[in-house]
């Protein structure tokens, strides 16, 4: 352990000593325009004739050794209110691909032109503005150098004009939308322009980015030099009120699944969000009585593990600047997980329920080039479970500070506090619930100038009433990302008393070891390279040990892959797993099914050492075709031991998509799991089927419908959402959701499509600039 840390520190010192270097940055100058700019997509304004030209785009994919075959030209200017961008994209005759007219379209689904801005030049945090050839917009925040979050919504303007052999676009981005600080000396930002052309899978950037990195990687941006200083942005205050009404109806059943009287109710709602720019780069977000009824439902998963599944956050208030709060720690232990707020597990029923959120505030952003902060406070109300039993009201607080060091690294600190409010609650409601749970942590994250080397070191300590002394988490990760080898090594120690109630830590009291390594080969022969873009071998390994060093779990998939220039890929391999059960466990998780007949005869596997061995094949088809998808099949031995020698598994995980250009797509998720164990242990066949349709009838009217059938939880869910964006960032939503039993329960007279609950919601939001 100690020798590994010494090796890591030595590599870091070598990097800091400039082992890695980059070529001289590309530059583009920008001047203030004396002429008005008309945003119509036609590049005939006088200012564009004299503006500096950015061209000579270089390929990022499928290769990175030549200039782009389809070139792009970009010009910039500004006035007192807007940053203007003009772009001309060359292409074969009418060859563009657009999957949808919807705003914030999916990455890799459409032709796109993007502008990536790093106004503080830290190469870690930035903004991206993108359009498709049919003027569908997408904007996002970039964190940790390359992670894009397109849930960020803000006002900006664009117009597109299409011609036979090229298309043009003009942007007008308000300076109040951008986050920057005016310098008293020479002003310069970091910037890059990107272009993705689906027909040939060509990704290209103005400032070159190696193909083993994403094109939005801020480490490879060029320089935007302001010949005339940008304006000082004025006050930027936005109010976003909402009104809603919903009708919901529950079809409750007692513990014997006998139907009770349906409970229908109508609810009116109102609330407001506010966005206040304290400085151009520091924002205060406020929310009062937030409502997330329009948020898309989670994609269900078949859970065959012993631990809690991780579902991504989708609620707008928590997503913006989520990297500040949510990326501390290790994948096996995050000290802050925003989905803990507004959701709770009912200790009386074991079910997860929504909790009313009264309001909250978040202050986040840049203080200057070197300092970044984030502070959040949320208050939830108590939840009545009936019969004078409650979940307590809770206050959640989190504070984060980051200090930039070296060229693009930082030191960070985080404090998280959860305070339960027991006032006026009976003892039965507070029994077993801690008054508070807190944690504090420090981290150092190093990123080399060329992004090849990254290292993360952290120490966290949790605090709870009556907790033991071993309540810390320490981890070290180092990654090396080279065009021909990708290495990721990490180790984390989680103390047995480490407890993060506002975080995601499914398994304390262990050592977690991660060791994925991939070797990548790129064919040199031009004839071969036309068909094979790259191939490689690797191992995606992990191990878990208890604190005494005894091995508990190991996963070691060994794989071989080959990919094509059009982004198709074939992967095949062999999966090996070792499991030391420390308590009896039903590997089918049949207890998730509410049907008592389904789980009453389940016999869990006894404490023992088990091995799983199976083969897998995965095929991913290119997205440039209208029909595309992914198909994985695996099978082999499952949970075998010296006492249990009959265990097999067969699984299929697939997603198929059909693009209806330019209106949207229809998709189908199909997951099948067949587990066969020797008697008396449980055998089962699970289906998870999810057809989905996303359609855009115009650039302002969108419909998405998601159907999910899950035999493990005996649930069928329908969620349909109609959205009308009647003004920029202002919407009307009509949402219908319905849950039914998925399978028959004969003894209780329950048939498929017997209802559980349903709701109809109408909501309007309005963005008002003050």
XYZ file of C-alpha atoms in Angstrom:
770
model
C 0.000 0.000 0.000
C 2.762 2.429 1.027
C 4.897 1.609 -2.025
C 1.902 2.239 -4.307
C 1.415 5.719 -2.830
C 5.120 6.484 -3.307
C 4.864 5.424 -6.959
C 1.805 7.589 -7.497
C 3.494 10.634 -5.945
C 6.567 10.083 -8.107
C 4.465 10.026 -11.261
C 2.690 13.193 -10.158
C 5.986 14.987 -9.634
C 7.134 13.964 -13.082
C 3.974 15.430 -14.570
C 4.278 18.655 -12.608
C 7.822 18.899 -13.991
C 6.333 19.119 -17.487
C 6.957 15.582 -18.744
C 3.875 16.151 -20.861
C 3.642 19.171 -23.134
C 1.301 20.618 -25.710
C 1.849 22.457 -28.928
C 1.291 26.217 -28.984
C -2.356 27.162 -28.549
C -4.389 28.151 -31.580
C -5.692 31.712 -31.393
C -8.628 33.728 -32.692
C -9.167 37.446 -32.102
C -12.497 39.154 -31.474
C -13.359 42.825 -31.986
C -16.370 44.902 -31.049
C -18.677 45.497 -33.986
C -19.649 49.030 -35.020
C -22.443 47.558 -37.146
C -25.742 45.969 -36.106
C -25.904 42.176 -36.473
C -29.116 40.638 -37.764
C -29.630 37.064 -36.518
C -31.118 35.368 -39.581
C -28.581 32.666 -40.443
C -27.515 34.541 -43.594
C -23.885 35.612 -43.294
C -24.176 38.878 -45.225
C -23.648 41.310 -42.319
C -20.850 43.801 -42.895
C -19.035 42.778 -39.725
C -18.398 39.212 -40.921
C -16.228 40.486 -43.794
C -13.544 41.733 -41.401
C -13.932 39.322 -38.469
C -11.106 36.915 -37.687
C -11.601 33.474 -39.308
C -11.277 30.126 -37.515
C -10.873 27.249 -39.955
C -8.603 24.276 -40.579
C -10.680 21.944 -38.382
C -8.826 18.748 -37.438
C -10.352 15.293 -37.040
C -11.041 13.900 -33.591
C -12.870 10.779 -34.853
C -12.834 8.296 -36.431
C -9.136 9.217 -36.835
C -7.022 12.102 -35.552
C -4.250 12.251 -38.137
C -5.694 14.571 -40.768
C -7.764 17.648 -41.388
C -11.540 17.218 -41.481
C -12.943 16.137 -44.834
C -15.948 18.418 -44.289
C -14.486 21.763 -43.297
C -16.052 24.466 -41.115
C -15.536 28.238 -40.911
C -16.267 30.309 -37.782
C -16.207 34.049 -37.072
C -16.845 36.023 -33.869
C -17.811 39.535 -32.844
C -19.687 41.253 -30.014
C -21.501 44.382 -28.907
C -22.649 45.653 -25.521
C -25.250 42.899 -25.057
C -24.323 39.835 -27.104
C -21.491 37.571 -28.142
C -22.098 36.727 -31.821
C -20.960 33.586 -33.632
C -21.213 32.934 -37.374
C -20.545 29.454 -38.791
C -20.485 27.891 -42.255
C -20.422 24.068 -42.401
C -19.597 22.330 -45.696
C -21.139 18.926 -46.458
C -22.164 16.680 -49.365
C -25.428 17.669 -51.014
C -28.292 17.750 -48.459
C -26.519 15.153 -46.321
C -27.377 16.267 -42.807
C -28.872 14.003 -40.122
C -31.222 15.348 -37.449
C -32.948 13.041 -34.981
C -35.346 15.540 -33.441
C -36.496 19.138 -33.375
C -36.511 18.993 -29.581
C -34.265 21.214 -27.509
C -31.390 19.492 -25.649
C -31.252 16.617 -28.125
C -29.245 13.507 -27.292
C -25.489 13.541 -27.924
C -24.378 11.499 -30.925
C -27.864 11.522 -32.462
C -27.635 14.490 -34.856
C -25.243 16.592 -36.854
C -24.170 19.431 -34.600
C -21.999 22.530 -34.361
C -20.771 23.509 -30.884
C -19.027 26.420 -29.235
C -17.195 25.531 -26.004
C -16.146 28.408 -23.731
C -13.823 28.389 -20.715
C -13.935 32.029 -19.604
C -11.713 31.504 -16.529
C -9.105 29.459 -18.406
C -8.922 26.794 -15.698
C -9.478 24.003 -18.274
C -11.933 22.377 -15.854
C -15.203 24.343 -16.020
C -16.957 25.807 -19.021
C -20.110 26.195 -21.101
C -21.179 24.754 -24.426
C -23.745 26.040 -26.940
C -24.797 23.790 -29.830
C -27.217 23.722 -32.762
C -28.302 21.147 -35.322
C -28.808 21.904 -39.049
C -32.505 22.462 -38.264
C -31.730 24.925 -35.437
C -32.491 22.654 -32.495
C -30.590 24.157 -29.572
C -28.641 22.560 -26.762
C -26.650 24.235 -23.995
C -24.697 22.676 -21.179
C -22.193 23.160 -18.399
C -18.848 21.330 -18.522
C -17.127 20.206 -15.334
C -13.976 18.242 -14.504
C -12.650 19.177 -17.906
C -14.948 17.030 -20.008
C -18.228 16.077 -18.269
C -21.127 17.844 -20.016
C -24.454 18.467 -18.273
C -27.142 19.483 -20.772
C -29.861 19.940 -18.157
C -28.732 23.562 -17.760
C -31.303 25.886 -19.372
C -30.732 29.510 -20.338
C -31.698 32.063 -22.945
C -29.758 32.537 -26.170
C -30.714 32.909 -29.820
C -29.797 31.267 -33.112
C -30.956 31.024 -36.714
C -29.968 28.463 -39.360
C -30.020 28.635 -43.147
C -29.667 25.447 -45.228
C -28.123 25.255 -48.695
C -27.413 22.247 -50.901
C -23.714 21.880 -50.048
C -23.445 23.702 -46.719
C -25.434 25.179 -43.866
C -24.918 28.353 -41.895
C -25.865 29.543 -38.433
C -25.682 32.735 -36.393
C -25.626 32.779 -32.582
C -26.426 35.671 -30.256
C -25.462 34.704 -26.696
C -26.356 37.341 -24.076
C -23.442 38.299 -21.845
C -25.859 37.873 -18.927
C -26.037 34.164 -19.837
C -22.249 33.763 -19.873
C -20.173 33.359 -16.719
C -16.946 35.380 -16.769
C -15.004 38.162 -15.132
C -13.593 41.220 -16.891
C -9.861 41.631 -16.323
C -8.144 44.985 -15.924
C -5.302 43.745 -18.134
C -5.331 41.703 -21.322
C -8.572 39.759 -21.667
C -8.501 36.257 -23.068
C -10.725 33.186 -22.725
C -10.238 29.607 -23.796
C -12.491 28.440 -26.631
C -13.010 25.633 -29.089
C -15.411 24.922 -31.932
C -16.621 21.431 -32.739
C -18.487 19.784 -35.572
C -20.042 16.320 -35.781
C -21.134 14.907 -39.162
C -23.062 11.675 -38.687
C -22.985 10.361 -42.254
C -19.236 9.679 -42.019
C -19.040 9.709 -38.189
C -16.577 12.587 -38.483
C -15.955 14.585 -35.324
C -13.680 17.587 -35.830
C -12.478 20.527 -33.762
C -10.735 23.818 -34.497
C -8.151 23.240 -31.756
C -7.144 19.575 -32.200
C -8.249 16.990 -29.609
C -6.733 13.459 -29.651
C -9.273 10.773 -30.430
C -8.909 9.058 -27.055
C -10.574 12.155 -25.519
C -13.981 13.724 -26.033
C -14.039 16.727 -28.402
C -15.366 18.991 -25.619
C -12.256 18.374 -23.471
C -11.234 21.758 -22.060
C -7.569 20.722 -21.838
C -7.266 21.214 -25.603
C -9.053 24.532 -26.096
C -7.475 27.406 -28.003
C -7.314 31.073 -27.052
C -9.972 33.715 -27.672
C -8.198 37.080 -27.497
C -10.348 40.164 -26.909
C -8.928 43.083 -28.882
C -11.652 45.144 -27.217
C -12.594 44.194 -23.647
C -15.936 42.427 -23.175
C -18.596 44.473 -21.382
C -19.241 44.227 -17.684
C -22.543 42.354 -17.478
C -25.281 44.047 -15.517
C -27.741 42.575 -13.063
C -29.246 39.255 -14.062
C -32.301 38.210 -12.052
C -34.777 35.633 -13.328
C -38.012 34.521 -11.661
C -39.567 31.216 -12.704
C -42.997 30.770 -11.089
C -45.162 27.720 -11.684
C -48.794 26.731 -11.275
C -49.987 23.140 -11.275
C -53.001 20.990 -10.702
C -53.107 17.235 -10.478
C -55.595 14.493 -9.905
C -54.326 11.228 -8.453
C -56.067 8.025 -7.477
C -54.707 5.135 -5.425
C -56.106 1.601 -5.448
C -54.808 0.388 -2.052
C -54.697 -3.209 -0.827
C -54.131 -4.696 2.596
C -51.382 -7.152 3.537
C -53.475 -9.971 2.009
C -53.751 -8.030 -1.256
C -57.488 -7.581 -0.794
C -58.770 -4.460 -2.514
C -59.660 -1.478 -0.347
C -61.685 1.587 -1.286
C -59.958 3.666 -4.020
C -58.671 7.027 -2.819
C -58.952 9.905 -5.325
C -57.834 13.473 -4.659
C -57.193 16.757 -6.461
C -54.312 19.025 -5.533
C -53.424 22.569 -6.586
C -49.829 23.704 -6.435
C -47.833 26.881 -6.819
C -44.215 27.751 -6.259
C -41.300 29.617 -7.711
C -37.631 29.360 -8.554
C -35.341 32.370 -8.754
C -31.912 32.763 -10.313
C -29.883 35.744 -9.110
C -26.432 36.586 -10.454
C -24.531 37.810 -7.383
C -21.598 38.324 -9.753
C -21.322 37.297 -13.424
C -19.832 33.991 -12.241
C -21.529 33.441 -8.856
C -25.212 32.520 -8.850
C -27.859 32.230 -6.156
C -30.673 29.790 -6.887
C -33.787 29.830 -4.718
C -36.758 27.478 -4.747
C -40.043 27.663 -2.850
C -42.353 24.641 -2.774
C -40.610 23.004 -5.748
C -42.523 20.605 -7.936
C -40.806 17.999 -10.105
C -43.885 16.370 -11.582
C -42.697 16.891 -15.168
C -39.415 15.038 -14.626
C -39.062 11.872 -16.694
C -39.494 8.609 -14.787
C -36.477 6.432 -14.050
C -35.601 3.617 -16.383
C -36.286 0.530 -14.263
C -33.578 -2.054 -13.662
C -33.564 -5.726 -12.761
C -31.753 -5.908 -9.428
C -29.935 -9.202 -8.812
C -27.397 -7.750 -6.390
C -27.274 -7.554 -2.606
C -27.019 -3.772 -2.689
C -28.958 -0.645 -3.534
C -29.101 0.399 -7.190
C -27.848 3.839 -8.218
C -30.307 5.989 -10.184
C -29.179 9.307 -11.709
C -30.595 12.642 -10.564
C -33.040 14.222 -13.047
C -34.500 17.128 -11.068
C -33.416 20.477 -12.515
C -32.659 22.279 -9.240
C -30.206 19.604 -8.123
C -28.517 18.994 -11.480
C -27.046 22.430 -12.196
C -23.497 22.626 -10.793
C -23.994 19.094 -9.494
C -20.297 18.394 -10.076
C -19.497 20.720 -7.158
C -21.500 18.591 -4.751
C -21.826 15.135 -6.278
C -18.366 14.130 -7.509
C -16.558 13.964 -4.173
C -15.495 10.518 -3.051
C -15.243 7.255 -4.948
C -17.818 5.442 -7.132
C -18.400 3.087 -4.199
C -18.912 5.983 -1.781
C -20.310 9.413 -2.578
C -20.728 11.651 0.504
C -23.547 13.615 -1.137
C -26.287 12.132 -3.322
C -29.086 14.614 -4.017
C -31.737 11.905 -4.493
C -31.731 11.476 -0.708
C -33.522 14.846 -0.539
C -37.272 14.601 -1.070
C -37.318 10.810 -0.901
C -37.349 8.554 2.147
C -37.729 4.884 2.941
C -40.811 4.299 5.061
C -39.476 2.247 7.986
C -42.984 0.931 8.622
C -43.554 -0.428 5.081
C -40.041 -0.570 3.629
C -41.201 1.389 0.554
C -39.602 4.562 -0.836
C -41.966 7.555 -0.666
C -41.856 11.191 -1.761
C -41.368 13.808 0.945
C -42.627 17.404 0.537
C -39.818 19.928 -0.008
C -40.671 23.334 1.466
C -37.821 25.194 -0.178
C -34.118 25.663 -0.514
C -31.219 27.791 -1.680
C -27.980 27.147 -3.527
C -25.086 29.561 -3.980
C -22.552 28.273 -6.479
C -19.951 29.369 -8.962
C -16.603 31.101 -9.288
C -15.238 33.732 -6.907
C -12.286 34.318 -9.212
C -9.964 32.324 -11.447
C -8.722 30.200 -8.541
C -11.656 29.803 -6.129
C -14.986 28.034 -6.636
C -17.674 27.544 -3.976
C -21.010 25.814 -3.487
C -23.459 26.082 -0.584
C -26.881 24.387 -0.505
C -29.633 24.202 2.108
C -32.933 22.332 1.706
C -35.844 21.868 4.100
C -38.321 18.997 3.849
C -41.519 18.445 5.829
C -42.633 15.507 7.922
C -44.495 12.721 6.174
C -47.635 11.214 7.673
C -47.776 7.446 7.216
C -51.197 7.163 8.931
C -52.053 5.812 12.415
C -50.005 8.602 14.028
C -46.740 7.403 12.494
C -44.442 9.893 10.759
C -41.112 10.367 9.068
C -39.538 13.504 10.597
C -38.993 16.814 8.864
C -35.350 17.165 7.860
C -32.882 19.927 7.056
C -30.089 19.180 4.576
C -26.992 21.369 4.248
C -23.876 20.969 2.140
C -20.910 23.287 1.633
C -18.057 22.930 -0.865
C -14.958 24.962 -1.648
C -12.372 24.326 -4.380
C -8.972 25.956 -4.855
C -7.234 25.656 -8.210
C -3.605 24.494 -8.093
C -1.081 23.980 -10.886
C -2.494 24.453 -14.388
C -5.792 22.544 -14.076
C -5.996 20.746 -10.740
C -7.712 21.588 -7.464
C -7.946 20.974 -3.748
C -11.511 20.639 -2.449
C -13.325 20.422 0.878
C -16.898 19.331 1.596
C -19.179 19.377 4.651
C -22.594 17.646 4.678
C -25.160 17.861 7.466
C -28.522 16.119 7.887
C -30.610 17.267 10.845
C -33.835 15.450 11.738
C -36.503 17.490 13.536
C -38.235 15.418 16.212
C -40.489 18.148 17.612
C -44.076 16.971 18.304
C -43.375 13.438 17.049
C -44.273 10.276 19.011
C -41.406 8.066 20.187
C -42.478 5.297 17.819
C -41.721 7.613 14.880
C -38.251 8.590 16.112
C -37.161 5.202 17.412
C -34.086 3.998 15.515
C -33.572 7.343 13.723
C -30.455 9.380 14.537
C -30.896 13.036 15.435
C -28.205 14.000 12.938
C -25.681 12.649 10.460
C -22.670 14.674 9.331
C -19.503 14.266 7.333
C -16.500 16.348 6.350
C -13.885 15.636 3.730
C -10.784 16.857 1.910
C -9.715 15.956 -1.629
C -6.880 16.634 -4.047
C -7.594 16.095 -7.743
C -4.698 16.317 -10.180
C -5.109 16.536 -13.976
C -2.037 16.782 -16.192
C -1.928 19.565 -18.804
C -2.555 17.077 -21.628
C -5.200 15.142 -19.630
C -3.271 11.880 -19.857
C -2.693 11.544 -16.140
C -5.267 12.090 -13.421
C -5.103 11.368 -9.727
C -7.662 11.712 -6.932
C -6.862 11.509 -3.236
C -9.513 11.976 -0.533
C -10.193 11.581 3.169
C -13.730 11.746 4.627
C -14.991 11.435 8.197
C -18.612 10.869 9.240
C -20.222 11.823 12.548
C -23.379 10.281 14.065
C -24.686 9.923 17.645
C -23.168 6.871 19.287
C -21.043 5.975 16.242
C -17.832 4.018 16.629
C -14.335 5.353 16.033
C -13.786 3.731 12.627
C -15.935 6.235 10.719
C -13.618 7.411 7.940
C -13.126 6.819 4.229
C -9.807 7.216 2.445
C -9.162 6.555 -1.228
C -6.490 6.921 -3.863
C -7.103 6.731 -7.621
C -4.702 7.167 -10.513
C -5.570 6.969 -14.208
C -3.383 7.100 -17.285
C -5.117 7.719 -20.620
C -2.928 7.159 -23.671
C -4.055 6.498 -27.246
C -2.770 2.934 -26.865
C -3.399 2.131 -23.209
C -5.967 3.191 -20.643
C -5.190 2.363 -17.002
C -7.446 3.032 -14.017
C -6.263 1.956 -10.572
C -8.003 2.833 -7.342
C -8.291 1.701 -3.759
C -10.683 2.898 -1.063
C -10.955 1.983 2.604
C -14.382 2.482 4.177
C -14.485 2.169 7.962
C -17.102 -0.099 9.519
C -18.734 2.912 11.248
C -18.590 5.183 8.183
C -22.141 6.409 7.574
C -23.324 8.886 4.931
C -27.116 9.147 5.156
C -27.131 11.911 2.520
C -24.674 10.015 0.352
C -24.400 6.771 -1.551
C -22.392 4.204 0.414
C -24.006 0.790 -0.019
C -21.189 -1.142 1.676
C -19.085 0.232 4.580
C -16.429 -1.751 6.419
C -14.481 -2.862 3.351
C -11.556 -2.200 1.034
C -12.634 -1.565 -2.588
C -10.050 -2.099 -5.303
C -10.578 -1.047 -8.929
C -8.172 -2.121 -11.691
C -9.578 -1.686 -15.241
C -6.892 -1.764 -17.949
C -7.404 -1.615 -21.728
C -4.787 -1.998 -24.486
C -5.774 -0.208 -27.708
C -4.433 -0.856 -31.202
C -4.967 1.275 -34.307
C -4.362 -0.365 -37.701
C -1.654 1.300 -39.783
C -2.603 -0.298 -43.099
C -4.967 2.147 -44.906
C -7.055 -0.694 -46.360
C -7.577 -2.233 -42.933
C -8.187 1.163 -41.327
C -11.139 1.752 -43.649
C -12.910 -1.164 -41.995
C -11.385 -1.311 -38.507
C -10.903 1.882 -36.541
C -9.398 0.226 -33.479
C -9.299 -3.036 -31.552
C -8.129 -3.951 -28.113
C -8.092 -6.248 -25.113
C -8.633 -5.478 -21.465
C -9.893 -6.403 -18.039
C -12.594 -4.481 -16.186
C -11.717 -5.734 -12.722
C -12.684 -4.974 -9.127
C -12.191 -6.597 -5.720
C -13.735 -6.187 -2.271
C -11.937 -7.192 0.957
C -13.035 -6.922 4.560
C -10.948 -4.817 6.925
C -8.913 -7.878 7.923
C -7.898 -8.519 4.320
C -10.266 -11.429 3.629
C -11.551 -11.422 0.047
C -15.333 -10.973 -0.185
C -16.015 -10.311 -3.878
C -14.136 -10.244 -7.162
C -15.291 -9.403 -10.673
C -12.882 -9.887 -13.581
C -14.421 -9.612 -17.054
C -11.724 -10.163 -19.698
C -12.729 -8.798 -23.097
C -11.700 -8.223 -26.697
C -13.286 -5.540 -28.871
C -13.117 -4.285 -32.420
C -14.689 -1.022 -33.631
C -15.365 0.393 -37.081
C -14.881 3.953 -38.365
C -18.680 4.340 -38.326
C -18.688 3.648 -34.550
C -20.021 0.111 -34.722
C -18.455 -2.253 -32.206
C -18.212 -5.955 -31.370
C -17.118 -6.996 -27.875
C -16.728 -10.517 -26.585
C -15.244 -11.904 -23.421
C -15.283 -14.113 -20.379
C -16.752 -13.051 -17.027
C -15.375 -14.444 -13.755
C -16.795 -13.649 -10.320
C -16.046 -14.756 -6.778
C -18.575 -14.181 -3.973
C -18.180 -14.942 -0.297
C -21.688 -14.736 1.170
C -21.592 -13.632 4.786
C -25.335 -14.076 5.286
C -28.028 -16.070 3.418
C -29.097 -14.403 0.162
C -31.686 -15.047 -2.549
C -29.856 -14.241 -5.796
C -33.172 -13.708 -7.617
C -34.305 -10.971 -5.181
C -37.781 -12.482 -5.383
C -38.813 -10.481 -2.321
C -39.072 -7.410 -4.593
C -42.197 -8.961 -6.092
C -45.367 -8.048 -4.133
C -46.955 -11.414 -4.953
C -46.754 -13.553 -1.770
C -47.158 -16.712 -3.885
C -44.052 -15.713 -5.828
C -41.722 -15.454 -2.864
C -43.201 -17.590 -0.085
C -41.162 -20.712 -0.954
C -37.878 -18.940 -1.588
C -34.877 -20.660 0.012
C -31.866 -18.317 0.124
C -28.372 -19.545 -0.668
C -26.449 -20.405 2.517
C -23.246 -18.778 3.711
C -20.500 -20.138 1.465
C -18.021 -19.260 -1.299
C -19.538 -19.092 -4.803
C -18.095 -18.774 -8.287
C -19.734 -17.508 -11.469
C -18.306 -18.086 -14.944
C -19.951 -17.066 -18.211
C -19.300 -15.820 -21.719
C -20.701 -12.664 -23.247
C -21.036 -11.048 -26.674
C -22.121 -7.440 -27.257
C -22.872 -5.745 -30.591
C -23.362 -1.994 -31.032
C -24.526 -0.753 -34.433
C -23.625 2.659 -35.933
C -25.983 5.537 -35.134
C -25.669 6.984 -38.628
C -28.345 4.549 -39.827
C -31.984 5.203 -39.004
C -32.174 1.815 -37.280
C -29.515 1.314 -34.625
C -29.106 -0.316 -31.267
C -27.190 -2.448 -28.834
C -27.467 -6.179 -28.113
C -25.759 -8.091 -25.268
C -26.133 -11.794 -24.522
C -24.393 -13.660 -21.730
C -24.653 -17.114 -20.226
C -22.905 -19.812 -18.252
C -22.453 -21.063 -14.714
C -23.999 -19.037 -11.925
C -23.324 -19.062 -8.150
C -21.781 -22.504 -7.907
C -20.062 -23.826 -4.793
C -18.796 -27.125 -3.429
C -22.314 -27.888 -2.193
C -24.310 -26.340 -5.039
C -23.087 -27.478 -8.448
C -26.198 -26.762 -10.508
C -26.543 -23.089 -11.246
C -26.907 -21.444 -14.645
C -27.815 -18.020 -16.003
C -28.822 -16.713 -19.423
C -29.308 -13.005 -19.935
C -30.167 -10.601 -22.746
C -29.877 -6.810 -22.556
C -30.837 -4.924 -25.683
C -31.997 -1.544 -26.920
C -33.287 -0.926 -30.435
C -33.936 2.532 -31.904
C -35.537 3.799 -35.083
C -35.012 7.438 -36.078
C -37.873 9.235 -37.836
C -35.982 12.238 -39.154
C -36.446 14.968 -38.030
C -39.390 14.269 -35.742
C -37.889 11.905 -33.181
C -37.407 8.219 -32.535
C -39.072 5.115 -31.210
C -37.118 2.691 -29.060
C -37.496 -0.661 -27.362
C -35.587 -1.905 -24.311
C -35.662 -5.677 -23.795
C -34.041 -7.314 -20.777
C -34.405 -11.022 -20.070
C -32.855 -12.997 -17.208
C -33.204 -16.780 -16.795
C -31.743 -18.133 -13.540
C -31.807 -21.887 -12.956
C -30.702 -23.277 -9.587
C -30.894 -26.749 -8.123
C -33.725 -27.498 -5.742
C -34.707 -26.158 -3.263
C -33.128 -22.861 -4.349
C -35.087 -20.384 -6.402
C -35.179 -20.429 -10.220
C -36.830 -17.583 -12.065
C -37.341 -15.873 -15.407
C -37.513 -12.080 -15.381
C -38.652 -9.783 -18.168
C -38.150 -6.031 -18.313
C -39.626 -4.531 -21.466
C -39.697 -0.805 -22.176
C -40.986 0.649 -25.449
C -40.478 4.399 -25.682
C -41.391 7.134 -28.179
C -40.003 10.674 -28.303
C -41.610 12.906 -30.930
C -41.252 16.594 -31.774
C -44.167 18.018 -33.750
C -42.391 21.375 -34.047
C -39.551 23.205 -32.317
C -41.891 23.956 -29.429
C -44.221 20.945 -29.034
C -42.834 17.608 -27.828
C -44.335 14.305 -26.733
C -42.606 11.449 -24.933
C -44.239 8.213 -23.823
C -42.487 5.498 -21.821
C -44.022 2.086 -21.103
C -42.258 -0.297 -18.696
C -43.169 -3.879 -17.861
C -41.179 -5.360 -14.951
C -41.939 -8.924 -13.879
C -39.482 -8.773 -10.943
C -41.518 -6.065 -9.196
C -44.814 -7.160 -10.806
C -45.364 -3.640 -12.078
C -46.415 -2.080 -15.368
C -45.817 1.658 -15.650
C -46.967 4.164 -18.259
C -45.613 7.711 -18.270
C -46.576 10.158 -20.989
C -45.490 13.810 -21.132
C -46.665 16.521 -23.551
C -44.572 19.706 -23.481
C -45.295 23.049 -25.152
C -42.477 25.602 -24.981
C -44.620 28.684 -25.628
C -41.745 31.115 -24.908
C -37.994 30.678 -24.368
C -37.489 28.523 -21.240
C -41.251 28.740 -20.464
C -43.371 25.595 -20.724
C -46.738 23.959 -20.254
C -46.628 20.259 -19.324
C -49.388 17.679 -19.384
C -48.237 14.477 -17.685
C -50.089 11.188 -17.310
C -48.704 8.319 -15.229
C -50.258 4.951 -14.404
C -49.129 1.823 -12.537
C -50.650 -1.656 -12.803
C -49.884 -5.192 -11.735
C -47.869 -6.857 -14.475
C -48.638 -10.523 -13.805
C -51.508 -12.617 -12.537
C -51.811 -13.521 -8.832
C -54.503 -16.243 -8.978
C -55.040 -16.831 -5.261
C -55.905 -13.167 -4.743
C -57.899 -12.698 -7.928
C -55.503 -10.119 -9.315
C -55.184 -9.995 -13.100
C -52.588 -8.197 -15.216
C -53.527 -4.540 -15.676
C -55.209 -4.387 -12.277
C -54.558 -0.732 -11.310
C -52.310 0.396 -8.446
C -52.332 4.179 -8.872
C -52.597 6.840 -11.551
C -52.227 10.598 -11.875
C -52.885 13.405 -14.367
C -50.851 16.599 -13.963
C -51.049 19.998 -15.666
C -48.186 22.399 -14.965
C -47.081 25.778 -16.350
C -43.693 27.453 -15.796
C -42.754 30.941 -16.931
C -39.287 32.504 -17.170
C -39.381 36.200 -16.270
C -36.290 38.419 -16.480
C -36.416 41.214 -13.920
